[in-house]
Structures are given as C-alpha cells and as structure tokens.
Amino acid sequence: MKYAGVHWHEGQFLHPHHFQAADRYWSELNTLNQQWDHPYGYGLHEIEINTDALANSHFEVNRIHARLPDGSVISLNEGQVPNRIRLTDSANWQGENSSRELTVYLGIPRLKLGRQNIAATEGGLNRYLEGELSLQDETQGGNDQLVKVKYNNVRLLLSNEDLAGFDLIPICKLTHAATESATLQLNREYIPPVLSIDSWPELGRGLVHSCADMIGRKSEILSNQLQARRVGFESRHPGDLDRLFMLSALNESYAVLTSICESKGVHPNIAFRELYRAIGSLSIFGPGRRVPELPKYDHDNLGPIFRTLRDELQTLLDAVQEYEFEQRSFVGMGMGMQATLEAKWFHSTWEWFIGVNKGELSSEECLELLSSGNLDWKFGSARQVEALFQRRAEGLTLEPLDRAVRALPSDAGWLFYRVPRTRTPAWQDVEATQTLAMRLRDSLIVNRDDLQGEHRIIVSYRNKNVPLEFSLFAVPQQI
C-alpha cells in the first residue's frame, strides 16, 4: 500500500497530520478492497445532460452521480454541478479539425503530498475546495459553530485539454451533427463506463432490453408453432427437434434476461455474461456448431461489445426458421371434429391440405378406411357438415396427393389430401363462416362418448382399434 496506518499511542500530541494520514490509509484500504472484489466498480450511476445547453454549443450537466476508478464518489445534484464548458472555445471544433470527436471527462485533481491540495477558489489543480458551514451540536441542539469543510474539486474536461494530474472517467462523446448548422450532438454509439445498465438508456432500455425482446419473440413464435402442431420429442419431422431444443434454451435465457431488465442496479458485466451464456447455448444451431469468436468485456467502451452480442444473437435466432406451413389439429366437437382457421388462409396465395396421421396403418389401408362405406368422412363448414353428411350431399373436394410437397411434413405417418378452391356451395359456406368441420360414421368410432375436446379418434377397423389424427395444413405459396 502507498499509505501506512497511524500508530496511535499514549501521550502523543495530536496534529492535523495524524488525522490526514489516517484518512489516507483508510481511504486507500477501502479502495483496494473494492477494486479487488469488483474490478469494474467504477463508472456513472446517474447523469442528466443539459441538451438545451448542448444545442447552444455548451456542455453542462444538471446532475451527476459517479464513482471514479480511484474510489472517489461524486454525487452532485441541481445547484451543485461542476463547471459549464463553452465548446466553441475548443480548438477541436475549428477549421480542419471540425470533424473530430471530443470526449467529455469527469475528473478530480489527484492528491499530491508536498503541495497545497485545498484552495478557496476553483480552477487549479487542488484536489479540494474549502468551504465553511454553520453547524449545530446534534446532541443538545443549538450552540452553532462555524466549521471549515472541504469539497471535491470536480471538473468537466475535454479530451483536447491537458488531463495530466486528474483522476478521470469518460462520460460521453460529442460529434458534429450532419447538418449545415453543424450543431453538436451526443454520439449515441458510445456508452461510457456505468455502474448499472439502467444508468445509460441506450444500454439498458436499448441493447439489453432489445436482446430480451428478441428472445421473447422467438420463444413465443416457436411455442405457438409447437403447441399448434402438438410436437413432442418423439417427432420425426425435420427441424422439430431443433425447434424444441432452441425453445428450451430460449426459455432459460429469457427468464434470466427478464429478471435483469426488471431489476435495478444490475452491473453491465452481469448482463454481458448472461448474453454470453445465451449465445453459447444457442451456438449449436449456428453454421459452425460451436461458440463463435466473441468480444472481450470492455468496461470503458460498452457500446461495441453489446452491439456485437446483439447481432450474433439475432444470427443464431434466425438459424432455426419458422415452419413453411401452419397447422391446426381437428378437435372433437359434437358428433365430429372441427379445426380453427385463420382469416389469412382464405387468401388466394395459400394452399390447403388435409393430413391424416395414420399411425401403423399402410397408405392403402388408410384410404380404404376413409372411403365410402367405412368412415364416410365429409368436410364442410361447422353449420353445414352435419346436413351434408346426413343427406350424402357433396362436401369439400379432397384430392389425394400424387406428389410430395416440400413444405409439408415428410414423416411417413402422414397421408395428405389437397383441398382445391372450388365454387361449390360447400366451399362457399366455409369461406362465409370461416369454419371447417369433419363428420365421420359414428358407429365405427370407439371413443365417441369421450371425443369432445380430443385430438385423437379411435376407430374400429378389421377387428382392431386404430387411432387416427386429422389436421389442416395451410401452406403459403412462394412468390
């Protein structure tokens, strides 16, 4: 350590030097303990920049709370703020150098033994400014006494000034606006060292919240798709396992990131590590199947590293694409089954397919089971399907697929029929009501008493019970 503790002993005469030495020792000890436990324990805690002053070519803060790398704490509210800088006096804003960027620093002159470290006026390299307060006896009250006090000689400085002899932290960067007026503006790309992500809006509400929202949106999309298709880990459709494993990783990351975004005082290094972890868990979906090259933590320039992590996260989220089809299962309803429809599916750019999950049946057996004289399946609107079935009237036309449709599941357990858009009364009523229902011969349905709300129907076929599932697949045509 630079400073030693005072040897207090019996009979010594006390001088200001003893107390000053004790203050220096304990201050250094506390700073070292903090730096060893929290190497990135410095930065802005809160700042409000006067934007009106900036538009008038002056830099001023309305309030600022920060901790310097040497452990000095600065807490200045309205009426206590440091010097106002006239930016037009800076040579960096003149002539050929007018495009250069200026960094604004918050600083305090360093303590230096052997010289005067306290002064009555601002502007020098004295660490402290002298003041005087009238204080009362806090025990008995009254008995006012004038007490000399000292304040940190806090200064706002620019990067083109002589910064030697100051303890500093950068608080922002200034650039010229890309307009003829060439007014000054904050460089929004730069994020200074901060003590928490909510200390700088572009970091907290901007980048970290953006990453959480990206993960939340992807998680919701995958969840809705997997629920609509009732996809489980036993699925054999290409891409289903990728979606399940990605959803698992996203749910874990989203829970932690949501907690980070909703908490106060979260250090940027904590958010940085969580984004690292999220990218690591999603890296299996990337082209290299391993963690990509990622930036190291840079507490003094947080913007580039967090933007890189956000972009990498977006790339990995896009690695697992949405399904090329939308699926709705038929659910037991009354004496038949019904599927919910989306209004957009009725647009001419969508094709419809009825899929039958035939399980262990062969395609020939399934076709026979569904044919007239067996299940006699009939499709129509929810309000017409019963009448169509009872009268043996024409329902929706179904055409067995004689070719593979790339967008549909390639699982051999599915048998598909195309639903052409005809001008038959049955199709017109489906369009009018935007409902689709199916009616089957109930005498062959084993679980007809428990069919309500069920996705699976069990039918009697060749002296055995056969489970079947029906779904509508809507496929957008590639334009």
Short mmCIF file of C-alpha atoms in Angstrom, two decimals:
data_model
loop_
_atom_site.label_atom_id
_atom_site.label_comp_id
_atom_site.label_asym_id
_atom_site.label_seq_id
_atom_site.Cartn_x
_atom_site.Cartn_y
_atom_site.Cartn_z
CA MET A 1 0.00 0.00 0.00
CA LYS A 2 1.08 3.57 -0.66
CA TYR A 3 -0.03 4.91 2.72
CA ALA A 4 0.59 3.44 6.19
CA GLY A 5 -1.76 3.49 9.14
CA VAL A 6 -1.13 5.85 12.05
CA HIS A 7 0.47 4.44 15.18
CA TRP A 8 -1.81 5.76 17.89
CA HIS A 9 -0.12 5.65 21.29
CA GLU A 10 -0.40 7.02 24.79
CA GLY A 11 0.94 10.50 25.36
CA GLN A 12 1.29 11.59 21.76
CA PHE A 13 0.48 15.14 20.74
CA LEU A 14 -2.18 15.24 18.05
CA HIS A 15 -1.74 17.27 14.90
CA PRO A 16 -3.83 17.52 11.71
CA HIS A 17 -1.18 15.31 10.11
CA HIS A 18 -2.30 12.32 12.22
CA PHE A 19 -5.91 12.53 11.10
CA GLN A 20 -4.97 13.25 7.49
CA ALA A 21 -2.68 10.22 7.44
CA ALA A 22 -5.42 8.07 8.98
CA ASP A 23 -7.91 9.29 6.35
CA ARG A 24 -5.49 8.47 3.53
CA TYR A 25 -4.80 4.99 4.91
CA TRP A 26 -8.45 4.01 5.34
CA SER A 27 -9.41 5.56 2.01
CA GLU A 28 -6.73 3.56 0.20
CA LEU A 29 -7.61 0.37 2.07
CA ASN A 30 -11.31 0.67 1.19
CA THR A 31 -10.47 1.42 -2.44
CA LEU A 32 -8.19 -1.63 -2.73
CA ASN A 33 -10.78 -3.91 -1.15
CA GLN A 34 -13.40 -2.65 -3.57
CA GLN A 35 -11.13 -2.96 -6.62
CA TRP A 36 -10.09 -6.49 -5.72
CA ASP A 37 -13.68 -7.62 -5.17
CA HIS A 38 -15.15 -5.60 -8.07
CA PRO A 39 -12.58 -4.70 -10.73
CA TYR A 40 -15.25 -2.88 -12.75
CA GLY A 41 -16.68 -0.97 -9.81
CA TYR A 42 -16.38 2.47 -11.35
CA GLY A 43 -18.50 4.49 -13.73
CA LEU A 44 -21.63 6.58 -13.93
CA HIS A 45 -24.53 5.84 -11.64
CA GLU A 46 -26.81 8.59 -12.90
CA ILE A 47 -26.40 11.53 -15.25
CA GLU A 48 -28.62 14.17 -16.81
CA ILE A 49 -27.05 16.14 -19.65
CA ASN A 50 -28.47 19.58 -20.43
CA THR A 51 -29.48 19.16 -24.07
CA ASP A 52 -30.54 22.81 -24.40
CA ALA A 53 -27.04 23.90 -23.43
CA LEU A 54 -25.57 21.43 -25.92
CA ALA A 55 -27.67 22.91 -28.72
CA ASN A 56 -26.15 26.26 -27.75
CA SER A 57 -22.57 24.89 -28.02
CA HIS A 58 -22.13 24.49 -24.27
CA PHE A 59 -21.76 21.32 -22.25
CA GLU A 60 -23.43 21.17 -18.86
CA VAL A 61 -24.91 18.51 -16.61
CA ASN A 62 -27.96 19.04 -14.42
CA ARG A 63 -26.92 16.27 -12.05
CA ILE A 64 -24.31 13.56 -11.97
CA HIS A 65 -23.54 10.64 -9.67
CA ALA A 66 -20.44 8.56 -10.33
CA ARG A 67 -17.55 6.61 -8.84
CA LEU A 68 -14.05 7.19 -10.18
CA PRO A 69 -11.50 4.39 -10.66
CA ASP A 70 -9.65 5.58 -7.53
CA GLY A 71 -12.81 5.02 -5.47
CA SER A 72 -13.83 8.68 -5.18
CA VAL A 73 -17.60 9.09 -5.08
CA ILE A 74 -19.18 12.11 -6.77
CA SER A 75 -22.81 12.92 -6.05
CA LEU A 76 -23.89 16.29 -7.40
CA ASN A 77 -27.50 17.37 -7.74
CA GLU A 78 -29.03 20.54 -9.14
CA GLY A 79 -27.18 23.56 -7.82
CA GLN A 80 -24.03 21.54 -7.08
CA VAL A 81 -22.95 20.76 -10.64
CA PRO A 82 -19.42 21.46 -11.89
CA ASN A 83 -18.21 23.96 -14.47
CA ARG A 84 -20.04 24.68 -17.73
CA ILE A 85 -17.87 24.23 -20.83
CA ARG A 86 -18.07 26.56 -23.81
CA LEU A 87 -17.43 24.18 -26.70
CA THR A 88 -16.77 26.85 -29.32
CA ASP A 89 -13.63 27.78 -27.38
CA SER A 90 -12.18 24.34 -28.13
CA ALA A 91 -9.69 24.24 -30.99
CA ASN A 92 -11.04 20.85 -31.95
CA TRP A 93 -14.20 22.44 -33.27
CA GLN A 94 -12.41 24.86 -35.59
CA GLY A 95 -11.18 24.60 -39.20
CA GLU A 96 -9.75 21.33 -40.47
CA ASN A 97 -10.30 19.51 -37.20
CA SER A 98 -14.02 20.27 -37.06
CA SER A 99 -14.95 16.66 -37.81
CA ARG A 100 -13.03 15.26 -34.88
CA GLU A 101 -14.72 13.67 -31.91
CA LEU A 102 -14.38 15.06 -28.40
CA THR A 103 -14.62 13.02 -25.23
CA VAL A 104 -16.01 14.72 -22.14
CA TYR A 105 -14.50 13.61 -18.83
CA LEU A 106 -15.48 13.99 -15.21
CA GLY A 107 -12.36 14.50 -13.12
CA ILE A 108 -10.82 15.43 -9.78
CA PRO A 109 -7.20 16.57 -9.35
CA ARG A 110 -5.10 13.84 -7.75
CA LEU A 111 -3.94 14.21 -4.17
CA LYS A 112 -0.25 15.06 -4.17
CA LEU A 113 1.68 15.42 -0.95
CA GLY A 114 4.16 18.25 -0.80
CA ARG A 115 1.90 20.83 -2.41
CA GLN A 116 -1.26 22.69 -1.48
CA ASN A 117 -4.24 20.35 -2.00
CA ILE A 118 -7.03 22.65 -0.89
CA ALA A 119 -7.95 26.10 -2.17
CA ALA A 120 -10.71 28.63 -1.76
CA THR A 121 -11.33 29.09 -5.49
CA GLU A 122 -11.96 26.75 -8.41
CA GLY A 123 -9.77 26.22 -11.44
CA GLY A 124 -6.48 24.99 -10.03
CA LEU A 125 -5.01 21.53 -9.54
CA ASN A 126 -6.08 21.47 -5.89
CA ARG A 127 -8.00 18.31 -5.04
CA TYR A 128 -10.36 20.05 -2.62
CA LEU A 129 -12.23 23.32 -2.35
CA GLU A 130 -12.54 24.96 1.02
CA GLY A 131 -15.90 25.87 2.48
CA GLU A 132 -17.49 26.87 5.75
CA LEU A 133 -20.71 25.66 7.35
CA SER A 134 -22.60 26.76 10.42
CA LEU A 135 -23.29 23.54 12.34
CA GLN A 136 -25.26 22.84 15.49
CA ASP A 137 -24.48 20.43 18.26
CA GLU A 138 -26.50 17.38 17.19
CA THR A 139 -26.74 16.11 20.79
CA GLN A 140 -28.10 19.14 22.62
CA GLY A 141 -29.05 21.33 19.69
CA GLY A 142 -28.07 24.95 19.24
CA ASN A 143 -24.58 26.20 20.02
CA ASP A 144 -23.90 26.98 16.36
CA GLN A 145 -20.28 26.84 15.31
CA LEU A 146 -18.59 27.72 12.04
CA VAL A 147 -16.82 24.60 10.76
CA LYS A 148 -14.44 24.56 7.84
CA VAL A 149 -15.24 21.77 5.36
CA LYS A 150 -13.78 20.59 2.07
CA TYR A 151 -15.42 19.51 -1.16
CA ASN A 152 -14.04 17.59 -4.11
CA ASN A 153 -12.85 19.99 -6.80
CA VAL A 154 -14.95 18.32 -9.51
CA ARG A 155 -14.27 19.41 -13.08
CA LEU A 156 -15.65 18.72 -16.54
CA LEU A 157 -12.79 18.35 -19.02
CA LEU A 158 -12.40 17.74 -22.75
CA SER A 159 -10.06 15.28 -24.39
CA ASN A 160 -8.14 18.07 -26.13
CA GLU A 161 -7.16 19.61 -22.78
CA ASP A 162 -4.18 18.69 -20.62
CA LEU A 163 -5.54 15.86 -18.47
CA ALA A 164 -2.34 15.14 -16.55
CA GLY A 165 -2.81 15.11 -12.79
CA PHE A 166 -6.52 14.17 -12.83
CA ASP A 167 -8.45 11.06 -11.81
CA LEU A 168 -10.97 10.70 -14.65
CA ILE A 169 -13.86 8.80 -16.12
CA PRO A 170 -15.33 9.50 -19.59
CA ILE A 171 -19.00 10.46 -19.51
CA CYS A 172 -19.84 10.97 -23.21
CA LYS A 173 -18.52 11.74 -26.67
CA LEU A 174 -19.53 14.67 -28.86
CA THR A 175 -19.64 14.92 -32.64
CA HIS A 176 -20.90 17.43 -35.18
CA ALA A 177 -24.41 16.86 -36.48
CA ALA A 178 -24.59 16.07 -40.19
CA THR A 179 -26.36 19.33 -40.98
CA GLU A 180 -25.39 22.70 -42.36
CA SER A 181 -25.72 24.23 -38.90
CA ALA A 182 -23.07 21.80 -37.65
CA THR A 183 -24.56 21.79 -34.17
CA LEU A 184 -23.06 19.50 -31.58
CA GLN A 185 -24.71 16.28 -30.57
CA LEU A 186 -24.08 13.27 -28.40
CA ASN A 187 -22.53 10.25 -30.07
CA ARG A 188 -25.24 7.70 -29.30
CA GLU A 189 -22.98 4.85 -30.36
CA TYR A 190 -20.68 5.47 -27.41
CA ILE A 191 -21.59 4.08 -24.00
CA PRO A 192 -19.29 5.14 -21.13
CA PRO A 193 -18.43 3.01 -18.09
CA VAL A 194 -21.54 2.71 -15.93
CA LEU A 195 -22.36 1.06 -12.62
CA SER A 196 -25.67 -0.37 -13.84
CA ILE A 197 -27.34 -0.93 -17.19
CA ASP A 198 -30.15 1.47 -16.29
CA SER A 199 -27.62 4.29 -15.82
CA TRP A 200 -27.45 4.75 -19.61
CA PRO A 201 -30.73 4.35 -21.58
CA GLU A 202 -29.04 3.17 -24.79
CA LEU A 203 -27.54 0.26 -22.86
CA GLY A 204 -30.40 -0.80 -20.60
CA ARG A 205 -33.61 0.02 -22.46
CA GLY A 206 -31.79 -0.10 -25.78
CA LEU A 207 -29.44 -3.05 -26.13
CA VAL A 208 -30.14 -5.36 -23.18
CA HIS A 209 -33.93 -4.98 -23.37
CA SER A 210 -33.68 -5.44 -27.15
CA CYS A 211 -31.93 -8.79 -26.68
CA ALA A 212 -34.56 -9.91 -24.18
CA ASP A 213 -37.34 -8.89 -26.57
CA MET A 214 -35.70 -10.75 -29.47
CA ILE A 215 -35.50 -13.92 -27.38
CA GLY A 216 -39.06 -13.45 -26.10
CA ARG A 217 -40.48 -13.02 -29.61
CA LYS A 218 -38.68 -16.09 -30.93
CA SER A 219 -39.74 -18.09 -27.89
CA GLU A 220 -43.38 -17.11 -28.40
CA ILE A 221 -43.29 -17.97 -32.10
CA LEU A 222 -41.74 -21.39 -31.50
CA SER A 223 -44.05 -22.10 -28.58
CA ASN A 224 -47.18 -21.29 -30.60
CA GLN A 225 -45.99 -23.37 -33.54
CA LEU A 226 -45.09 -26.38 -31.43
CA GLN A 227 -48.32 -26.21 -29.44
CA ALA A 228 -50.43 -25.88 -32.58
CA ARG A 229 -48.77 -28.98 -34.02
CA ARG A 230 -48.54 -30.78 -30.64
CA VAL A 231 -44.91 -31.51 -31.39
CA GLY A 232 -43.02 -33.62 -28.85
CA PHE A 233 -39.54 -35.06 -28.63
CA GLU A 234 -40.80 -38.18 -30.39
CA SER A 235 -41.46 -36.18 -33.58
CA ARG A 236 -39.65 -37.34 -36.72
CA HIS A 237 -40.35 -34.24 -38.79
CA PRO A 238 -37.13 -32.50 -39.89
CA GLY A 239 -36.47 -29.44 -37.78
CA ASP A 240 -38.84 -30.28 -34.93
CA LEU A 241 -36.07 -31.28 -32.54
CA ASP A 242 -34.13 -28.14 -33.43
CA ARG A 243 -37.16 -26.07 -32.52
CA LEU A 244 -37.73 -27.94 -29.27
CA PHE A 245 -34.13 -27.63 -28.12
CA MET A 246 -33.97 -23.98 -29.15
CA LEU A 247 -37.19 -23.25 -27.26
CA SER A 248 -35.72 -24.92 -24.17
CA ALA A 249 -32.59 -22.75 -24.39
CA LEU A 250 -34.64 -19.61 -25.09
CA ASN A 251 -36.96 -20.16 -22.12
CA GLU A 252 -33.99 -20.39 -19.77
CA SER A 253 -32.28 -17.29 -21.18
CA TYR A 254 -35.50 -15.28 -21.34
CA ALA A 255 -36.29 -15.92 -17.67
CA VAL A 256 -32.87 -14.61 -16.58
CA LEU A 257 -32.78 -11.66 -19.00
CA THR A 258 -36.29 -10.60 -17.99
CA SER A 259 -35.18 -10.57 -14.36
CA ILE A 260 -32.13 -8.50 -15.33
CA CYS A 261 -34.24 -5.99 -17.26
CA GLU A 262 -36.75 -5.59 -14.46
CA SER A 263 -34.16 -5.20 -11.68
CA LYS A 264 -32.41 -2.02 -10.64
CA GLY A 265 -28.67 -1.66 -10.27
CA VAL A 266 -27.63 -4.60 -12.48
CA HIS A 267 -23.97 -4.20 -13.41
CA PRO A 268 -23.27 -4.35 -17.18
CA ASN A 269 -20.80 -7.20 -16.65
CA ILE A 270 -23.64 -9.36 -15.29
CA ALA A 271 -25.78 -8.64 -18.36
CA PHE A 272 -22.74 -9.25 -20.57
CA ARG A 273 -22.12 -12.68 -19.04
CA GLU A 274 -25.77 -13.67 -19.42
CA LEU A 275 -25.73 -12.72 -23.11
CA TYR A 276 -22.52 -14.73 -23.47
CA ARG A 277 -24.27 -17.71 -21.88
CA ALA A 278 -27.33 -17.30 -24.12
CA ILE A 279 -25.15 -17.21 -27.24
CA GLY A 280 -23.21 -20.24 -26.00
CA SER A 281 -26.38 -22.29 -25.51
CA LEU A 282 -27.64 -21.33 -28.98
CA SER A 283 -24.32 -21.84 -30.78
CA ILE A 284 -25.20 -25.45 -31.62
CA PHE A 285 -27.69 -24.02 -34.15
CA GLY A 286 -25.06 -21.90 -35.89
CA PRO A 287 -23.15 -22.98 -39.00
CA GLY A 288 -20.02 -23.88 -37.03
CA ARG A 289 -21.94 -25.73 -34.28
CA ARG A 290 -19.70 -24.08 -31.68
CA VAL A 291 -19.30 -20.77 -29.88
CA PRO A 292 -18.21 -18.06 -32.37
CA GLU A 293 -15.45 -15.55 -31.72
CA LEU A 294 -16.93 -13.03 -29.30
CA PRO A 295 -15.58 -9.70 -27.99
CA LYS A 296 -13.99 -9.42 -24.58
CA TYR A 297 -15.59 -7.29 -21.91
CA ASP A 298 -14.52 -3.64 -22.19
CA HIS A 299 -15.92 -1.60 -19.32
CA ASP A 300 -14.62 1.67 -20.77
CA ASN A 301 -16.39 1.25 -24.14
CA LEU A 302 -19.53 -0.82 -23.70
CA GLY A 303 -21.33 0.04 -26.94
CA PRO A 304 -19.41 -2.09 -29.48
CA ILE A 305 -19.36 -5.26 -27.38
CA PHE A 306 -23.07 -5.24 -26.57
CA ARG A 307 -23.99 -4.46 -30.19
CA THR A 308 -21.82 -7.34 -31.37
CA LEU A 309 -23.53 -9.70 -28.93
CA ARG A 310 -26.97 -8.49 -30.05
CA ASP A 311 -26.12 -9.06 -33.72
CA GLU A 312 -24.67 -12.51 -33.01
CA LEU A 313 -27.76 -13.41 -31.00
CA GLN A 314 -30.01 -12.37 -33.89
CA THR A 315 -27.99 -14.50 -36.31
CA LEU A 316 -28.39 -17.58 -34.11
CA LEU A 317 -32.11 -16.96 -33.61
CA ASP A 318 -32.57 -16.82 -37.38
CA ALA A 319 -30.75 -20.16 -37.77
CA VAL A 320 -33.95 -22.04 -36.92
CA GLN A 321 -36.57 -20.85 -39.37
CA GLU A 322 -40.31 -20.86 -38.97
CA TYR A 323 -42.31 -23.72 -40.41
CA GLU A 324 -43.17 -23.41 -44.08
CA PHE A 325 -46.70 -24.40 -43.16
CA GLU A 326 -49.24 -23.62 -40.48
CA GLN A 327 -51.08 -26.50 -38.87
CA ARG A 328 -54.34 -26.77 -36.94
CA SER A 329 -55.49 -30.04 -35.45
CA PHE A 330 -59.09 -31.19 -35.69
CA VAL A 331 -60.65 -31.41 -32.22
CA GLY A 332 -63.67 -33.43 -31.17
CA MET A 333 -66.82 -31.30 -31.39
CA GLY A 334 -70.34 -32.76 -31.17
CA MET A 335 -70.61 -35.79 -33.47
CA GLY A 336 -67.49 -34.86 -35.44
CA MET A 337 -64.33 -32.79 -35.32
CA GLN A 338 -63.53 -29.16 -36.05
CA ALA A 339 -60.40 -27.07 -36.77
CA THR A 340 -59.89 -23.37 -36.07
CA LEU A 341 -58.97 -21.25 -39.08
CA GLU A 342 -57.01 -18.06 -39.70
CA ALA A 343 -58.51 -15.36 -41.91
CA LYS A 344 -55.29 -15.02 -43.92
CA TRP A 345 -55.55 -18.65 -45.08
CA PHE A 346 -58.51 -17.74 -47.30
CA HIS A 347 -56.27 -15.55 -49.43
CA SER A 348 -55.52 -17.00 -52.86
CA THR A 349 -51.81 -17.28 -52.01
CA TRP A 350 -52.47 -20.11 -49.52
CA GLU A 351 -52.98 -23.81 -50.31
CA TRP A 352 -54.89 -26.17 -48.03
CA PHE A 353 -54.13 -29.80 -47.29
CA ILE A 354 -55.89 -32.28 -45.03
CA GLY A 355 -53.41 -34.53 -43.25
CA VAL A 356 -54.25 -37.88 -41.67
CA ASN A 357 -51.82 -39.26 -39.12
CA LYS A 358 -52.46 -42.92 -39.86
CA GLY A 359 -50.09 -44.40 -37.32
CA GLU A 360 -49.30 -48.05 -38.11
CA LEU A 361 -51.76 -48.32 -40.99
CA SER A 362 -50.43 -48.54 -44.52
CA SER A 363 -51.50 -45.92 -47.03
CA GLU A 364 -53.75 -48.43 -48.77
CA GLU A 365 -55.44 -49.43 -45.50
CA CYS A 366 -55.97 -45.80 -44.53
CA LEU A 367 -57.51 -44.97 -47.92
CA GLU A 368 -59.85 -47.92 -47.57
CA LEU A 369 -60.83 -46.92 -44.04
CA LEU A 370 -61.67 -43.36 -45.08
CA SER A 371 -63.58 -44.35 -48.20
CA SER A 372 -67.31 -44.50 -48.73
CA GLY A 373 -68.83 -47.44 -46.91
CA ASN A 374 -66.43 -47.19 -43.99
CA LEU A 375 -65.82 -43.90 -42.17
CA ASP A 376 -67.51 -41.91 -44.95
CA TRP A 377 -65.67 -38.72 -43.91
CA LYS A 378 -67.27 -35.49 -45.02
CA PHE A 379 -65.89 -31.93 -44.82
CA GLY A 380 -67.80 -28.66 -44.76
CA SER A 381 -68.49 -25.64 -42.63
CA ALA A 382 -69.38 -26.14 -38.98
CA ARG A 383 -73.02 -25.24 -39.65
CA GLN A 384 -73.44 -27.41 -42.79
CA VAL A 385 -71.32 -30.50 -42.23
CA GLU A 386 -73.99 -32.45 -40.33
CA ALA A 387 -76.58 -31.84 -43.06
CA LEU A 388 -74.08 -32.71 -45.78
CA PHE A 389 -73.28 -35.99 -44.03
CA GLN A 390 -76.89 -37.00 -43.38
CA ARG A 391 -78.04 -36.17 -46.93
CA ARG A 392 -74.90 -37.62 -48.51
CA ALA A 393 -74.54 -34.29 -50.29
CA GLU A 394 -71.31 -33.06 -51.84
CA GLY A 395 -68.85 -31.60 -49.32
CA LEU A 396 -65.40 -30.20 -49.88
CA THR A 397 -63.44 -31.87 -52.65
CA LEU A 398 -60.38 -33.81 -51.50
CA GLU A 399 -57.65 -34.85 -53.93
CA PRO A 400 -55.09 -37.47 -52.79
CA LEU A 401 -51.58 -36.12 -53.32
CA ASP A 402 -49.70 -37.89 -56.08
CA ARG A 403 -46.53 -35.88 -55.48
CA ALA A 404 -44.51 -34.77 -52.50
CA VAL A 405 -44.99 -31.19 -51.33
CA ARG A 406 -41.70 -29.96 -49.91
CA ALA A 407 -43.31 -27.66 -47.36
CA LEU A 408 -45.35 -30.45 -45.75
CA PRO A 409 -44.01 -32.84 -43.09
CA SER A 410 -42.04 -35.68 -44.63
CA ASP A 411 -42.99 -38.07 -41.83
CA ALA A 412 -44.22 -41.33 -43.41
CA GLY A 413 -47.01 -41.45 -40.83
CA TRP A 414 -48.93 -38.70 -42.62
CA LEU A 415 -51.26 -39.15 -45.56
CA PHE A 416 -52.20 -35.91 -47.36
CA TYR A 417 -55.12 -34.69 -49.44
CA ARG A 418 -55.23 -31.39 -51.29
CA VAL A 419 -58.28 -29.16 -50.81
CA PRO A 420 -58.88 -27.32 -54.11
CA ARG A 421 -60.67 -23.98 -54.08
CA THR A 422 -63.89 -24.71 -55.95
CA ARG A 423 -67.05 -22.67 -56.33
CA THR A 424 -69.22 -25.39 -54.80
CA PRO A 425 -71.80 -24.43 -52.16
CA ALA A 426 -69.81 -26.33 -49.52
CA TRP A 427 -66.64 -24.31 -50.15
CA GLN A 428 -68.55 -21.03 -50.35
CA ASP A 429 -70.07 -21.66 -46.92
CA VAL A 430 -66.65 -22.47 -45.47
CA GLU A 431 -65.46 -19.10 -46.78
CA ALA A 432 -68.54 -17.32 -45.47
CA THR A 433 -68.34 -18.77 -41.95
CA GLN A 434 -64.55 -19.24 -41.87
CA THR A 435 -65.08 -22.59 -40.17
CA LEU A 436 -64.08 -26.12 -41.14
CA ALA A 437 -65.55 -29.30 -39.68
CA MET A 438 -65.47 -33.02 -40.38
CA ARG A 439 -68.16 -35.67 -39.87
CA LEU A 440 -67.49 -39.42 -39.65
CA ARG A 441 -69.67 -42.50 -39.34
CA ASP A 442 -70.06 -42.65 -35.57
CA SER A 443 -70.80 -46.39 -35.46
CA LEU A 444 -67.10 -47.08 -36.12
CA ILE A 445 -65.85 -44.59 -33.52
CA VAL A 446 -64.84 -46.41 -30.35
CA ASN A 447 -64.29 -43.28 -28.23
CA ARG A 448 -67.31 -41.30 -29.46
CA ASP A 449 -68.57 -40.73 -25.90
CA ASP A 450 -65.24 -39.14 -24.92
CA LEU A 451 -64.47 -37.42 -28.23
CA GLN A 452 -65.32 -33.89 -27.07
CA GLY A 453 -62.13 -31.80 -27.00
CA GLU A 454 -59.90 -34.74 -28.01
CA HIS A 455 -57.41 -34.65 -30.88
CA ARG A 456 -57.30 -38.40 -31.41
CA ILE A 457 -60.14 -40.51 -32.71
CA ILE A 458 -60.15 -44.29 -32.27
CA VAL A 459 -61.99 -46.32 -34.91
CA SER A 460 -62.75 -50.00 -35.27
CA TYR A 461 -61.10 -51.45 -38.36
CA ARG A 462 -60.60 -55.14 -39.16
CA ASN A 463 -61.30 -56.19 -35.58
CA LYS A 464 -58.78 -53.82 -34.05
CA ASN A 465 -58.85 -50.31 -32.66
CA VAL A 466 -56.94 -47.82 -34.79
CA PRO A 467 -56.05 -44.30 -33.55
CA LEU A 468 -56.21 -41.52 -36.14
CA GLU A 469 -55.47 -37.80 -36.03
CA PHE A 470 -56.54 -35.18 -38.53
CA SER A 471 -55.01 -31.77 -39.22
CA LEU A 472 -55.40 -28.91 -41.66
CA PHE A 473 -52.12 -27.71 -43.18
CA ALA A 474 -52.08 -24.23 -44.71
CA VAL A 475 -49.06 -23.58 -46.94
CA PRO A 476 -48.21 -20.11 -48.29
CA GLN A 477 -47.23 -20.16 -51.95
CA GLN A 478 -43.75 -18.86 -52.71
CA ILE A 479 -43.97 -15.61 -54.64
#
